[in-house]
Each structure stands twice: as C-alpha cells, then as structure tokens.
Amino acid sequence: MESELSDEVSRASSSQGNHMARTQKRWDDIPSELATPADERDVERFGTDSVHQPVDPRYYMSPGQLYSTDSGSLFHAGKILIALVGLPATSKTLLAVAITRYTRWLGVRTKSFHVSEYRNKTEDGVDSSCSSTGLEFERKCVHLAVDDMKKFFQESRGQIATYDALNIQKKDRQELVRIFRDQDVKVLFIESIMTDQGLIDDNIQVALNSKKYINWDKQRAIDDYTTKLSVNESVYEQMTPEENLVYLKFVNFGEKIVINDNQYGYLVNKIVFFLMNLKSKKSRVYLARCGTSNSDKYIDDELLNEEGIAYSKKITDIIINRIRDRRGCTEGEFDPKKVMVWAGPRKRTYDTGMFFQQRGVFVVGRSQLKQLHPGAIADLTEEQVKKRYPKEYHDSLKDLYHFRFPRAESYHDLAVRMESLLMELEHTDKDVVIIAHESVLRVLYGYLLACTVPDVPKLEFTRGEITEVTFGPFCNTVERIPVPLDHK
C-alpha cells in the first residue's frame, strides 16, 4: 500500500477550532482558557490528525506518556528504527502510522518516514517500477528518506522512526542495519505478509483511489498497479533467521505474529503488544457527552432529567441512522451486534445509553471512562479556587495537563488508566459509541487525533454535536454531527 498523506489530510475536518476553550461556571473541568494561549501554536491543525505533523520540540509530548522527560525518550530504550518490509498492498503504511500514533501516545518522540512521500514530491512521469531510470529515481528517494531519518535521530532528539518502504531484498535490509548501527540506532524489521485475498483487494482499492491515479482510466490504473505488484514480487526475498536480524512477521494483519530474536526490551515489547491488538477496520468511533441531570454536579450522581432523557433519545436516533445510511441497510436489516456502546460508570452517564439498549445494542459501563476526579476543587467556581487555593491555582496555569489539585487526578492520570480501553478500541471491528464526561472525551480524542499535551485540556465537546472519528490508513478524519437541542 502506498502512502498518499496529502489526500487524506485534505479530507480531514479542519473544524476542530470549534473544539476550543470556553468559559465555564465551575472549575471541575479545568477551564481550557487557562491553557497555553492558542495563538502560540497553529490552531488551524485542530480537527486534523496530527500524526504527521512535524515534531515540535516544545510540544511533542502526547497524552499517556510513561515519563515526562525533556528529551522525549525512554532513557533505557535507546534509539530504534522500525523498518517495514513487504510488497505493495500489504498495509505497511497503515502499520507505520499506527505505531507512530501509539508510541507518541506513550510520550516517545516518533516520526514516520514514507518513501512514497518523497516520490510524490519529485516524481515527474517516472515509472519507478520497471525502467532503469525509474529504479535510479527510487534509489534517490530512499537515500533522501534515510538522510532525513539520520537527521531526526541526530538533530531532533528522535527516539523512534518508522520507515515505510518496500525493503524486500536482503541487501537493502543489511545496508540499512549497517548505516544505522554507525548511528547507534537499533533496527527492528516488521514484515507485513498478506495471503488473504480479501485484505489484498481492499488494500489495492485504497491504492487505486490515491493521488497517483487521479484522472486515470480505471482499467489502466489496475493494469499499472498489477504490473508493479508483479515486478516487486519477482525480486521479493522474505525474511529468515539466517539474516541474523531482529524482526517480526505480521501475517494477514495480525492473524499470526512471528518474532525472531527480540533483544530490544521493554519499548519494543510494548509495540508488539500493541500490534497483537491492532486490526484493520472500517468501523467508526462516536464521541458524545452524557445527558443532563437537575444538579449536574460532581458530588451528586443523579438520574437524567427530562431534558437529559430527550437528549439521549436524539443521539441514539442520530447515530443509528448514521450507521444504517453508511452501511446501506434498512431498519430491518440493521444489525445491533455490529455496534457497541461504552459508557462511564455514573448513573446519568450509563443511562444516556438506555435507548441504544432498547434498539438491541449492547451497552456496557466502563470504569476507565470515569471522569477526571477534581478532588478538593469539585464544583467550585474559578473565583472560589483562586481564593481557597491561590498557590495551586497559580501552579496549575503552568501545566494544566499534568497538574493535580489536592486529592485530584490530572489529565495524565486519566490518560494512563485508559490504555487498556484503547487496546480494545484498536482490536474491535465494531462501531463504538462512547458516552462520557468531557474530560474523558478530550483524552480519547487526543489519542485518536494525535494531539499533544497542551492541546488536550483545550478541546471542547458540547451536547450540541456528536464527534465522529473515521479510521484511515494514513490519518484519521473527523466530522461533527449536529444535535438539535430544545432550548427552553
């Protein structure tokens, strides 16, 4: 599968600016207007998946980092190059992007390098699969990518680079190890092997919809891509233990994983565990606030009020109709077993899913979705916090993501306890509706869209919209679905 990042990014919603801060009456959400001023960063990137954004040394950290280090490195793990291996149409790009997203979430300074991106920037009618001119051009693109990876490790304090290229010949893999051994960088190869024709056909279709084949006749595009596959297949040398390299084979996107000589320890083991849970999916995630109660305070766990019940029915109808339309099915054809609802454990949060249950959709309360615990400042106004906790208030303004008020959680604490849930989210092929408090939705969105630490407390999720996240091989995309509210 070839990477066409520009296509996907252009389709990503650029409207996350509406997920920005607003004034709140209470402090328990940690008001986002007190985070780093928006004009200090590129706020236009809100709403667009930031997994391919340059690694800003000031704001590289993503939610859930294992360590808050200035370097962005896990000090005992060293530098690692993760090189993808495999024929076209084997999901290499998807793997590279998924690993980049996950390791950034862990707080590791990671960047993905796609040879096809270098090709797209400079290609001028060159057939890179067959002719001698094309092969020379391909080697030039590889050299440019390798040089940039070396700079990433040497100059940008990078710890993990994911390298999305064919790497299908032994000599190329040995040369890659030799180059980066001199840079004190370990190399882990991930060979993606596809034998499932359905998966191959899906990947070919993605490639045929890429930028390269815009305005091409359909049959001509199919013939061109088939030729490319055939040429590469004729020279492909699968990885074997005799190469004396560290690698894992990823067969049919996780159906089977074979590990050879894993000597790189903890961080690589985290990546292997992630890959064991990763699935290629066409499903979507829907993020929604819970309904309202009469008190709407942290210290109370009340039932939904009349307005909250009406809101719950609306989001159920909107989301189910959305899923039915996407799948092209009627009311009678809708399969509720292909959808699941995760809800926070509080009564009014869980009860917001009541109408999904009536439609046959399984609703489960998840303890990981419990809102951020505000501790001593629960239900206080900003002025009350300033008066009662002046020092803590001042300190919180420096880092809203990591700061804890007395007996409270930080956003970082919330992110760390969500990791098991994220693995389930990556593993399921069902549409998932997540009903939760705004603090929880901020962190989940931070993972799905690769937001950085300063971004997360600034995100806004109102009851006036549902956030739909679509998984893509190159980046995730976002659409906000309006929810009409009755204002009395």
CSV table of C-alpha atoms in Angstrom, one decimal, residues 320-485:
chain,number,residue,atom,x,y,z
A,320,ILE,CA,-28.0,4.6,14.5
A,321,ASN,CA,-29.4,6.4,11.4
A,322,ARG,CA,-25.9,7.5,10.5
A,323,ILE,CA,-24.6,3.9,10.8
A,324,ARG,CA,-27.5,2.5,8.8
A,325,ASP,CA,-27.0,5.0,6.0
A,326,ARG,CA,-23.3,4.3,5.8
A,327,ARG,CA,-23.9,0.6,5.6
A,328,GLY,CA,-26.8,1.0,3.1
A,329,CYS,CA,-29.3,-1.0,5.3
A,330,THR,CA,-32.9,-0.6,6.2
A,331,GLU,CA,-34.3,-0.6,9.8
A,332,GLY,CA,-35.0,-4.3,9.5
A,333,GLU,CA,-31.5,-5.0,8.1
A,334,PHE,CA,-29.7,-3.1,10.9
A,335,ASP,CA,-27.6,-5.5,13.0
A,336,PRO,CA,-27.2,-4.1,16.5
A,337,LYS,CA,-24.5,-6.7,17.2
A,338,LYS,CA,-22.1,-4.7,15.0
A,339,VAL,CA,-22.4,-1.7,17.3
A,340,MET,CA,-21.5,-1.3,21.0
A,341,VAL,CA,-21.8,1.4,23.5
A,342,TRP,CA,-19.2,2.2,26.2
A,343,ALA,CA,-20.5,4.5,28.9
A,344,GLY,CA,-18.9,6.0,32.0
A,345,PRO,CA,-20.0,4.3,35.3
A,346,ARG,CA,-22.1,7.2,36.8
A,347,LYS,CA,-25.9,6.7,36.6
A,348,ARG,CA,-26.7,9.6,34.3
A,349,THR,CA,-23.8,8.7,32.0
A,350,TYR,CA,-24.7,5.0,31.8
A,351,ASP,CA,-28.4,5.8,31.4
A,352,THR,CA,-27.7,8.1,28.4
A,353,GLY,CA,-27.4,4.8,26.5
A,354,MET,CA,-30.8,3.5,27.5
A,355,PHE,CA,-32.3,4.0,24.1
A,356,PHE,CA,-29.5,2.1,22.4
A,357,GLN,CA,-30.4,-0.8,24.7
A,358,GLN,CA,-34.0,-0.6,23.5
A,359,ARG,CA,-32.7,-0.9,20.0
A,360,GLY,CA,-30.8,-4.1,20.8
A,361,VAL,CA,-27.3,-2.5,21.1
A,362,PHE,CA,-25.2,-3.8,24.0
A,363,VAL,CA,-24.3,-1.0,26.5
A,364,VAL,CA,-21.5,-1.6,29.0
A,365,GLY,CA,-20.3,0.6,31.8
A,366,ARG,CA,-16.5,1.1,31.7
A,367,SER,CA,-14.7,2.1,34.8
A,368,GLN,CA,-11.8,3.6,32.7
A,369,LEU,CA,-14.3,6.2,31.4
A,370,LYS,CA,-14.9,7.7,34.8
A,371,GLN,CA,-14.4,11.4,34.6
A,372,LEU,CA,-11.3,13.2,35.9
A,373,HIS,CA,-11.5,13.4,39.7
A,374,PRO,CA,-11.4,17.1,40.6
A,375,GLY,CA,-10.5,16.4,44.3
A,376,ALA,CA,-10.8,19.4,46.6
A,377,ILE,CA,-12.0,21.8,44.0
A,378,ALA,CA,-15.0,19.8,43.0
A,379,ASP,CA,-17.9,22.1,42.0
A,380,LEU,CA,-16.0,25.3,42.9
A,381,THR,CA,-16.1,28.3,40.7
A,382,GLU,CA,-12.8,29.8,39.4
A,383,GLU,CA,-13.0,32.6,41.9
A,384,GLN,CA,-13.5,30.2,44.8
A,385,VAL,CA,-10.5,28.2,43.6
A,386,LYS,CA,-8.4,31.4,43.5
A,387,LYS,CA,-9.4,32.3,47.0
A,388,ARG,CA,-9.1,28.9,48.7
A,389,TYR,CA,-6.1,27.5,46.8
A,390,PRO,CA,-4.1,30.5,45.5
A,391,LYS,CA,-0.7,28.7,45.1
A,392,GLU,CA,-2.2,25.7,43.5
A,393,TYR,CA,-4.3,27.9,41.1
A,394,HIS,CA,-1.1,29.7,40.1
A,395,ASP,CA,0.8,26.5,39.6
A,396,SER,CA,-1.9,24.9,37.6
A,397,LEU,CA,-1.7,27.6,34.9
A,398,LYS,CA,1.8,26.4,34.0
A,399,ASP,CA,0.8,22.9,33.0
A,400,LEU,CA,-2.9,22.0,33.0
A,401,TYR,CA,-2.3,18.6,31.7
A,402,HIS,CA,0.0,17.3,34.5
A,403,PHE,CA,-1.1,19.4,37.4
A,404,ARG,CA,-3.1,17.8,40.3
A,405,PHE,CA,-5.1,19.8,42.7
A,406,PRO,CA,-5.3,18.3,46.3
A,407,ARG,CA,-6.8,14.8,46.2
A,408,ALA,CA,-7.4,15.2,42.5
A,409,GLU,CA,-6.4,13.4,39.2
A,410,SER,CA,-4.5,15.1,36.4
A,411,TYR,CA,-5.3,14.6,32.7
A,412,HIS,CA,-2.1,12.5,32.6
A,413,ASP,CA,-3.5,10.2,35.3
A,414,LEU,CA,-6.7,9.9,33.3
A,415,ALA,CA,-4.8,9.0,30.1
A,416,VAL,CA,-2.7,6.3,31.8
A,417,ARG,CA,-5.7,4.5,33.1
A,418,MET,CA,-7.3,4.4,29.7
A,419,GLU,CA,-4.6,2.4,27.9
A,420,SER,CA,-6.4,-1.0,28.3
A,421,LEU,CA,-9.5,0.6,26.8
A,422,LEU,CA,-7.5,1.9,23.8
A,423,MET,CA,-6.2,-1.6,23.1
A,424,GLU,CA,-9.8,-2.8,23.0
A,425,LEU,CA,-10.7,0.1,20.7
A,426,GLU,CA,-7.9,-0.8,18.3
A,427,HIS,CA,-8.9,-4.5,18.4
A,428,THR,CA,-12.6,-4.3,17.7
A,429,ASP,CA,-14.1,-4.0,14.2
A,430,LYS,CA,-17.5,-2.8,15.5
A,431,ASP,CA,-18.7,0.8,15.5
A,432,VAL,CA,-18.1,2.1,19.0
A,433,VAL,CA,-20.2,4.8,20.7
A,434,ILE,CA,-18.5,6.3,23.7
A,435,ILE,CA,-20.7,8.3,26.2
A,436,ALA,CA,-18.6,10.1,28.8
A,437,HIS,CA,-17.7,13.3,30.6
A,438,GLU,CA,-15.9,16.0,28.6
A,439,SER,CA,-12.6,15.4,30.4
A,440,VAL,CA,-12.7,11.7,29.2
A,441,LEU,CA,-13.6,12.7,25.6
A,442,ARG,CA,-10.7,15.1,25.5
A,443,VAL,CA,-8.2,12.4,26.3
A,444,LEU,CA,-9.7,9.8,23.9
A,445,TYR,CA,-9.8,12.4,21.1
A,446,GLY,CA,-6.2,13.2,22.0
A,447,TYR,CA,-5.2,9.6,21.2
A,448,LEU,CA,-7.3,9.2,18.0
A,449,LEU,CA,-6.1,12.5,16.5
A,450,ALA,CA,-2.5,12.5,17.9
A,451,CYS,CA,-3.0,15.7,19.9
A,452,THR,CA,-0.1,17.0,22.0
A,453,VAL,CA,-0.2,17.5,25.8
A,454,PRO,CA,-1.0,21.3,25.6
A,455,ASP,CA,-3.9,20.6,23.2
A,456,VAL,CA,-5.9,18.2,25.3
A,457,PRO,CA,-7.2,20.5,28.0
A,458,LYS,CA,-8.3,22.9,25.3
A,459,LEU,CA,-10.7,20.6,23.5
A,460,GLU,CA,-14.4,21.2,23.7
A,461,PHE,CA,-17.2,18.7,23.4
A,462,THR,CA,-20.7,20.1,23.7
A,463,ARG,CA,-24.1,18.4,23.8
A,464,GLY,CA,-24.9,20.2,20.6
A,465,GLU,CA,-22.8,17.8,18.5
A,466,ILE,CA,-21.5,14.3,18.2
A,467,THR,CA,-17.9,13.8,17.1
A,468,GLU,CA,-17.4,11.0,14.5
A,469,VAL,CA,-13.9,9.7,14.0
A,470,THR,CA,-13.1,7.6,11.0
A,471,PHE,CA,-10.1,5.4,10.9
A,472,GLY,CA,-7.9,5.8,7.9
A,473,PRO,CA,-4.7,4.1,6.7
A,474,PHE,CA,-2.8,7.4,6.5
A,475,CYS,CA,-4.7,9.5,9.0
A,476,ASN,CA,-7.9,9.6,11.0
A,477,THR,CA,-10.6,12.1,10.0
A,478,VAL,CA,-13.3,13.9,11.9
A,479,GLU,CA,-16.8,15.0,11.3
A,480,ARG,CA,-19.0,16.8,13.8
A,481,ILE,CA,-22.7,15.8,13.6
A,482,PRO,CA,-25.1,18.5,14.9
A,483,VAL,CA,-27.6,17.5,17.7
A,484,PRO,CA,-30.6,19.8,17.7
A,485,LEU,CA,-31.3,20.9,21.2
